[in-house]
Amino acid sequence: MARIRGTQKALELLAQMTTWIVDEPERYRGQWRTSFFQNDHPLHIELGTGRGGFLLALAQREKETNFIGIERFAPVLAKAAKHAEETGAPNVAFLHEDVTRLPAFFSVGEVDRIYINFVDPWPKKRHAKRRLTHTNYLRLYKQILREGGSIVLKTDNEQLFEFSLNEFAENRFQLRGITFDLHHSEFAAGNVITEYERRFIEQGKQIYRCEAIWEG
Ligand SMILES: C[S@@+](CC[C@H](N)C(=O)[O-])C[C@H]1O[C@@H](n2cnc3c(N)ncnc32)[C@H](O)[C@@H]1O
């Protein structure tokens, strides 16, 4: 459960930052546009948003899109909220929640895009079900994605990338925009670098990236 993760201090901080951290997000299910953001813009969410740098930069760039970051670890989310306070984007919010609970927060077809950036690869086979691109997770994403909506995945881990491509294909997602070296590809120009991505670039690692389209 999301709310038991993190120090008491971080939890208290999150409770005070209600401008950025949405309390009881269930109440906006099916109404993020109408009640929360009060516009009809597309809704893009990021799973495991960490310190939120990626989402906040995108929100500055794409002002006609609503962004929600989901993160279960309170101390890093508190950093995201502080960062949000400094940059102040009105089209961004964060949930202190676990990805497994997504359908409690978003109704069928409510989400236009899901970003999954540099999540834990869980390399041991017996931990495969913990990978955020495992079939069990894809079933959750299919419940909330609109037809034609997409998942955009970035990772430094070749095994996770191959595993994810197979899982997407087996779950009737259409794959496109695949690159095994994002920073030397046609997608480099529009790419927003995440905190973990920056570390991997500095280590000279290649970045894998793909889009999986849900056609319903
Ligand atoms: C390796 S970090 C990457 C952070 C960020 N996406 C980036 O690229 O810099 C992965 C993050 O995903 C979060 N995470 C992993 N599984 C999660 C889950 N089931 N629900 C919510 N957050 C999760 C972790 O707490 C961690 O902050």
CSV table of N, CA and C in Angstrom, one decimal, residues 17-123:
chain,number,residue,atom,x,y,z
A,17,MET,N,1.1,19.5,1.4
A,17,MET,CA,1.3,20.0,0.0
A,17,MET,C,0.1,19.6,-0.9
A,18,THR,N,-1.1,19.9,-0.4
A,18,THR,CA,-2.3,19.5,-1.1
A,18,THR,C,-2.5,20.2,-2.5
A,19,THR,N,-1.8,21.3,-2.7
A,19,THR,CA,-1.9,21.9,-4.1
A,19,THR,C,-1.4,20.9,-5.1
A,20,TRP,N,-0.4,20.1,-4.7
A,20,TRP,CA,0.3,19.3,-5.7
A,20,TRP,C,0.0,17.8,-5.5
A,21,ILE,N,-0.2,17.4,-4.3
A,21,ILE,CA,-0.4,16.0,-4.0
A,21,ILE,C,-1.9,15.9,-3.7
A,22,VAL,N,-2.6,15.1,-4.6
A,22,VAL,CA,-4.0,15.1,-4.5
A,22,VAL,C,-4.4,14.1,-3.5
A,23,ASP,N,-5.2,14.5,-2.5
A,23,ASP,CA,-5.7,13.7,-1.4
A,23,ASP,C,-6.9,13.0,-1.9
A,24,GLU,N,-7.1,11.7,-1.5
A,24,GLU,CA,-8.2,10.9,-1.9
A,24,GLU,C,-8.6,11.0,-3.4
A,25,PRO,N,-7.6,10.6,-4.2
A,25,PRO,CA,-7.8,10.8,-5.7
A,25,PRO,C,-9.0,10.0,-6.2
A,26,GLU,N,-9.5,9.1,-5.5
A,26,GLU,CA,-10.7,8.3,-5.9
A,26,GLU,C,-11.9,9.2,-6.3
A,27,ARG,N,-11.9,10.4,-5.6
A,27,ARG,CA,-13.1,11.2,-5.8
A,27,ARG,C,-13.1,11.9,-7.2
A,28,TYR,N,-12.0,11.9,-7.8
A,28,TYR,CA,-11.9,12.5,-9.2
A,28,TYR,C,-12.0,11.5,-10.3
A,29,ARG,N,-12.2,10.2,-9.9
A,29,ARG,CA,-12.3,9.2,-10.9
A,29,ARG,C,-13.4,9.5,-12.0
A,30,GLY,N,-13.0,9.6,-13.2
A,30,GLY,CA,-13.9,9.9,-14.3
A,30,GLY,C,-14.1,11.4,-14.5
A,31,GLN,N,-13.5,12.2,-13.6
A,31,GLN,CA,-13.8,13.6,-13.6
A,31,GLN,C,-12.5,14.5,-13.5
A,32,TRP,N,-11.4,13.9,-13.9
A,32,TRP,CA,-10.1,14.7,-13.8
A,32,TRP,C,-10.2,15.9,-14.6
A,33,ARG,N,-10.8,15.8,-15.8
A,33,ARG,CA,-10.8,17.0,-16.7
A,33,ARG,C,-11.9,18.0,-16.2
A,34,THR,N,-13.1,17.5,-16.0
A,34,THR,CA,-14.2,18.4,-15.6
A,34,THR,C,-14.1,19.0,-14.2
A,35,SER,N,-13.7,18.2,-13.2
A,35,SER,CA,-13.7,18.7,-11.9
A,35,SER,C,-12.3,19.2,-11.4
A,36,PHE,N,-11.3,18.4,-11.8
A,36,PHE,CA,-10.0,18.8,-11.2
A,36,PHE,C,-9.2,19.8,-12.0
A,37,PHE,N,-9.0,19.5,-13.3
A,37,PHE,CA,-8.2,20.5,-14.1
A,37,PHE,C,-9.1,21.5,-14.8
A,38,GLN,N,-10.4,21.2,-14.8
A,38,GLN,CA,-11.4,22.1,-15.4
A,38,GLN,C,-11.1,22.6,-16.8
A,39,ASN,N,-10.8,21.6,-17.6
A,39,ASN,CA,-10.6,21.8,-19.1
A,39,ASN,C,-10.8,20.5,-19.8
A,40,ASP,N,-10.7,20.5,-21.1
A,40,ASP,CA,-11.0,19.2,-21.8
A,40,ASP,C,-9.7,18.7,-22.5
A,41,HIS,N,-8.6,19.0,-21.9
A,41,HIS,CA,-7.3,18.6,-22.5
A,41,HIS,C,-7.0,17.1,-22.2
A,42,PRO,N,-6.1,16.6,-23.1
A,42,PRO,CA,-5.8,15.1,-22.9
A,42,PRO,C,-5.1,14.9,-21.5
A,43,LEU,N,-5.2,13.7,-21.0
A,43,LEU,CA,-4.7,13.3,-19.7
A,43,LEU,C,-3.5,12.3,-19.9
A,44,HIS,N,-2.3,12.7,-19.5
A,44,HIS,CA,-1.2,11.9,-19.6
A,44,HIS,C,-0.7,11.6,-18.2
A,45,ILE,N,-0.4,10.3,-17.9
A,45,ILE,CA,0.1,10.0,-16.5
A,45,ILE,C,1.5,9.4,-16.6
A,46,GLU,N,2.3,9.5,-15.5
A,46,GLU,CA,3.6,8.8,-15.5
A,46,GLU,C,3.6,7.9,-14.3
A,47,LEU,N,4.0,6.7,-14.5
A,47,LEU,CA,4.1,5.7,-13.4
A,47,LEU,C,5.5,5.7,-12.8
A,48,GLY,N,5.6,5.8,-11.5
A,48,GLY,CA,6.9,5.8,-10.8
A,48,GLY,C,7.6,7.1,-11.2
A,49,THR,N,7.0,8.2,-10.9
A,49,THR,CA,7.4,9.5,-11.4
A,49,THR,C,8.7,10.0,-10.7
A,50,GLY,N,9.0,9.4,-9.5
A,50,GLY,CA,10.2,9.8,-8.8
A,50,GLY,C,10.1,11.3,-8.3
A,51,ARG,N,11.2,12.0,-8.7
A,51,ARG,CA,11.2,13.4,-8.2
A,51,ARG,C,10.5,14.4,-9.2
A,52,GLY,N,9.8,13.8,-10.2
A,52,GLY,CA,8.9,14.6,-11.0
A,52,GLY,C,9.5,15.5,-12.0
A,53,GLY,N,10.8,15.4,-12.2
A,53,GLY,CA,11.5,16.4,-13.2
A,53,GLY,C,10.9,16.2,-14.6
A,54,PHE,N,10.8,15.0,-15.0
A,54,PHE,CA,10.3,14.7,-16.4
A,54,PHE,C,8.9,15.3,-16.6
A,55,LEU,N,8.0,15.0,-15.6
A,55,LEU,CA,6.6,15.5,-15.8
A,55,LEU,C,6.5,17.0,-15.7
A,56,LEU,N,7.3,17.6,-14.8
A,56,LEU,CA,7.2,19.1,-14.7
A,56,LEU,C,7.8,19.8,-15.9
A,57,ALA,N,8.8,19.2,-16.5
A,57,ALA,CA,9.3,19.8,-17.7
A,57,ALA,C,8.4,19.6,-18.9
A,58,LEU,N,7.7,18.5,-19.0
A,58,LEU,CA,6.7,18.3,-20.0
A,58,LEU,C,5.5,19.2,-19.9
A,59,ALA,N,5.1,19.4,-18.6
A,59,ALA,CA,4.0,20.2,-18.3
A,59,ALA,C,4.2,21.7,-18.7
A,60,GLN,N,5.5,22.1,-18.6
A,60,GLN,CA,5.9,23.5,-19.1
A,60,GLN,C,5.8,23.6,-20.6
A,61,ARG,N,6.2,22.5,-21.2
A,61,ARG,CA,6.3,22.5,-22.7
A,61,ARG,C,4.9,22.3,-23.3
A,62,GLU,N,4.1,21.4,-22.7
A,62,GLU,CA,2.8,21.0,-23.3
A,62,GLU,C,1.7,21.6,-22.4
A,63,LYS,N,1.4,22.8,-22.6
A,63,LYS,CA,0.5,23.5,-21.7
A,63,LYS,C,-1.0,23.0,-21.9
A,64,GLU,N,-1.2,22.4,-23.1
A,64,GLU,CA,-2.6,22.0,-23.4
A,64,GLU,C,-2.8,20.5,-23.1
A,65,THR,N,-2.0,20.0,-22.2
A,65,THR,CA,-2.1,18.6,-21.7
A,65,THR,C,-2.1,18.6,-20.2
A,66,ASN,N,-3.0,17.7,-19.6
A,66,ASN,CA,-3.0,17.6,-18.1
A,66,ASN,C,-2.0,16.4,-17.8
A,67,PHE,N,-1.2,16.6,-16.7
A,67,PHE,CA,-0.3,15.5,-16.4
A,67,PHE,C,-0.5,15.1,-14.9
A,68,ILE,N,-0.5,13.8,-14.7
A,68,ILE,CA,-0.5,13.3,-13.3
A,68,ILE,C,0.6,12.3,-13.1
A,69,GLY,N,1.4,12.5,-12.1
A,69,GLY,CA,2.5,11.6,-11.7
A,69,GLY,C,2.1,10.7,-10.6
A,70,ILE,N,2.4,9.4,-10.7
A,70,ILE,CA,2.1,8.5,-9.6
A,70,ILE,C,3.3,7.9,-9.0
A,71,GLU,N,3.5,8.0,-7.7
A,71,GLU,CA,4.7,7.6,-7.0
A,71,GLU,C,4.3,7.1,-5.6
A,72,ARG,N,4.9,5.9,-5.3
A,72,ARG,CA,4.5,5.3,-4.0
A,72,ARG,C,5.5,5.7,-2.8
A,73,PHE,N,6.7,6.2,-3.2
A,73,PHE,CA,7.7,6.4,-2.2
A,73,PHE,C,7.7,7.9,-1.7
A,74,ALA,N,7.2,8.1,-0.5
A,74,ALA,CA,7.0,9.4,0.0
A,74,ALA,C,8.2,10.4,-0.1
A,75,PRO,N,9.4,10.0,0.3
A,75,PRO,CA,10.5,11.0,0.3
A,75,PRO,C,10.8,11.6,-1.1
A,76,VAL,N,10.7,10.7,-2.2
A,76,VAL,CA,11.0,11.3,-3.5
A,76,VAL,C,9.8,12.1,-4.0
A,77,LEU,N,8.6,11.7,-3.6
A,77,LEU,CA,7.4,12.5,-4.0
A,77,LEU,C,7.4,13.9,-3.4
A,78,ALA,N,7.9,13.9,-2.1
A,78,ALA,CA,8.0,15.2,-1.4
A,78,ALA,C,8.9,16.1,-2.2
A,79,LYS,N,10.0,15.6,-2.8
A,79,LYS,CA,10.9,16.4,-3.6
A,79,LYS,C,10.2,16.9,-4.9
A,80,ALA,N,9.3,16.0,-5.5
A,80,ALA,CA,8.6,16.4,-6.7
A,80,ALA,C,7.6,17.6,-6.3
A,81,ALA,N,7.0,17.5,-5.2
A,81,ALA,CA,6.0,18.5,-4.8
A,81,ALA,C,6.8,19.9,-4.6
A,82,LYS,N,8.0,19.8,-3.9
A,82,LYS,CA,8.8,21.0,-3.7
A,82,LYS,C,9.2,21.6,-5.1
A,83,HIS,N,9.6,20.7,-6.0
A,83,HIS,CA,10.0,21.2,-7.3
A,83,HIS,C,8.8,21.8,-8.0
A,84,ALA,N,7.6,21.2,-7.8
A,84,ALA,CA,6.3,21.8,-8.4
A,84,ALA,C,6.0,23.2,-7.9
A,85,GLU,N,6.3,23.3,-6.6
A,85,GLU,CA,6.1,24.6,-5.9
A,85,GLU,C,6.9,25.7,-6.6
A,86,GLU,N,8.1,25.3,-6.9
A,86,GLU,CA,9.1,26.3,-7.6
A,86,GLU,C,8.7,26.6,-9.0
A,87,THR,N,8.3,25.6,-9.7
A,87,THR,CA,8.0,25.8,-11.2
A,87,THR,C,6.5,26.1,-11.4
A,88,GLY,N,5.6,25.7,-10.5
A,88,GLY,CA,4.3,26.2,-10.5
A,88,GLY,C,3.4,25.9,-11.7
A,89,ALA,N,3.5,24.7,-12.3
A,89,ALA,CA,2.6,24.5,-13.5
A,89,ALA,C,1.2,24.1,-13.1
A,90,PRO,N,0.2,24.8,-13.6
A,90,PRO,CA,-1.2,24.5,-13.3
A,90,PRO,C,-1.7,23.2,-13.8
A,91,ASN,N,-1.0,22.6,-14.8
A,91,ASN,CA,-1.5,21.4,-15.5
A,91,ASN,C,-0.9,20.1,-15.0
A,92,VAL,N,-0.4,20.1,-13.8
A,92,VAL,CA,0.3,18.9,-13.2
A,92,VAL,C,-0.1,18.7,-11.8
A,93,ALA,N,-0.2,17.4,-11.5
A,93,ALA,CA,-0.6,16.9,-10.1
A,93,ALA,C,0.1,15.6,-9.8
A,94,PHE,N,0.2,15.3,-8.6
A,94,PHE,CA,0.8,14.0,-8.2
A,94,PHE,C,-0.1,13.2,-7.3
A,95,LEU,N,0.0,11.9,-7.4
A,95,LEU,CA,-0.7,11.0,-6.4
A,95,LEU,C,0.3,10.2,-5.7
A,96,HIS,N,0.2,10.1,-4.4
A,96,HIS,CA,1.0,9.2,-3.5
A,96,HIS,C,0.3,7.9,-3.5
A,97,GLU,N,0.5,7.1,-4.5
A,97,GLU,CA,-0.3,5.9,-4.6
A,97,GLU,C,0.6,4.8,-5.3
A,98,ASP,N,0.0,3.6,-5.3
A,98,ASP,CA,0.7,2.5,-5.9
A,98,ASP,C,0.0,2.2,-7.3
A,99,VAL,N,0.8,1.9,-8.3
A,99,VAL,CA,0.3,1.7,-9.6
A,99,VAL,C,-0.8,0.6,-9.7
A,100,THR,N,-0.7,-0.4,-8.8
A,100,THR,CA,-1.7,-1.5,-8.8
A,100,THR,C,-3.1,-0.9,-8.6
A,101,ARG,N,-3.2,0.3,-8.0
A,101,ARG,CA,-4.6,0.8,-7.7
A,101,ARG,C,-5.1,1.7,-8.8
A,102,LEU,N,-4.4,1.8,-10.0
A,102,LEU,CA,-4.8,2.7,-11.0
A,102,LEU,C,-6.3,2.8,-11.3
A,103,PRO,N,-7.0,1.6,-11.5
A,103,PRO,CA,-8.4,1.7,-11.9
A,103,PRO,C,-9.3,2.3,-10.8
A,104,ALA,N,-8.8,2.5,-9.6
A,104,ALA,CA,-9.6,3.1,-8.5
A,104,ALA,C,-9.6,4.7,-8.8
A,105,PHE,N,-8.6,5.1,-9.6
A,105,PHE,CA,-8.4,6.6,-9.7
A,105,PHE,C,-8.9,7.1,-11.1
A,106,PHE,N,-8.9,6.2,-12.1
A,106,PHE,CA,-9.2,6.6,-13.5
A,106,PHE,C,-10.3,5.6,-14.0
A,107,SER,N,-11.2,6.2,-14.7
A,107,SER,CA,-12.3,5.4,-15.2
A,107,SER,C,-11.9,4.8,-16.6
A,108,VAL,N,-12.8,4.0,-17.2
A,108,VAL,CA,-12.5,3.3,-18.4
A,108,VAL,C,-12.2,4.4,-19.5
A,109,GLY,N,-11.1,4.3,-20.2
A,109,GLY,CA,-10.8,5.2,-21.3
A,109,GLY,C,-10.5,6.6,-20.9
A,110,GLU,N,-10.2,6.9,-19.6
A,110,GLU,CA,-10.0,8.3,-19.2
A,110,GLU,C,-8.6,8.8,-19.5
A,111,VAL,N,-7.7,7.9,-19.7
A,111,VAL,CA,-6.3,8.3,-19.8
A,111,VAL,C,-5.8,8.2,-21.3
A,112,ASP,N,-5.1,9.2,-21.8
A,112,ASP,CA,-4.7,9.2,-23.2
A,112,ASP,C,-3.3,8.6,-23.4
A,113,ARG,N,-2.5,8.8,-22.4
A,113,ARG,CA,-1.1,8.3,-22.5
A,113,ARG,C,-0.5,7.9,-21.1
A,114,ILE,N,0.3,6.9,-21.1
A,114,ILE,CA,1.0,6.4,-19.9
A,114,ILE,C,2.5,6.4,-20.2
A,115,TYR,N,3.2,7.2,-19.4
A,115,TYR,CA,4.7,7.1,-19.5
A,115,TYR,C,5.2,6.2,-18.4
A,116,ILE,N,6.2,5.3,-18.8
A,116,ILE,CA,6.9,4.5,-17.9
A,116,ILE,C,8.4,4.7,-18.1
A,117,ASN,N,9.0,5.3,-17.2
A,117,ASN,CA,10.4,5.7,-17.4
A,117,ASN,C,11.3,5.1,-16.4
A,118,PHE,N,12.2,4.2,-16.8
A,118,PHE,CA,13.3,3.7,-16.0
A,118,PHE,C,12.9,3.0,-14.7
A,119,VAL,N,11.8,2.2,-14.8
A,119,VAL,CA,11.4,1.5,-13.6
A,119,VAL,C,12.3,0.3,-13.4
A,120,ASP,N,12.2,-0.2,-12.2
A,120,ASP,CA,13.0,-1.3,-11.8
A,120,ASP,C,12.9,-2.5,-12.7
A,121,PRO,N,13.9,-3.1,-13.2
A,121,PRO,CA,13.8,-4.2,-14.2
A,121,PRO,C,13.5,-5.5,-13.5
A,122,TRP,N,13.6,-5.6,-12.2
A,122,TRP,CA,13.4,-6.9,-11.5
A,122,TRP,C,14.0,-8.1,-12.4
A,123,PRO,N,15.3,-8.1,-12.4
A,123,PRO,CA,16.0,-9.1,-13.3
A,123,PRO,C,15.7,-10.6,-13.1
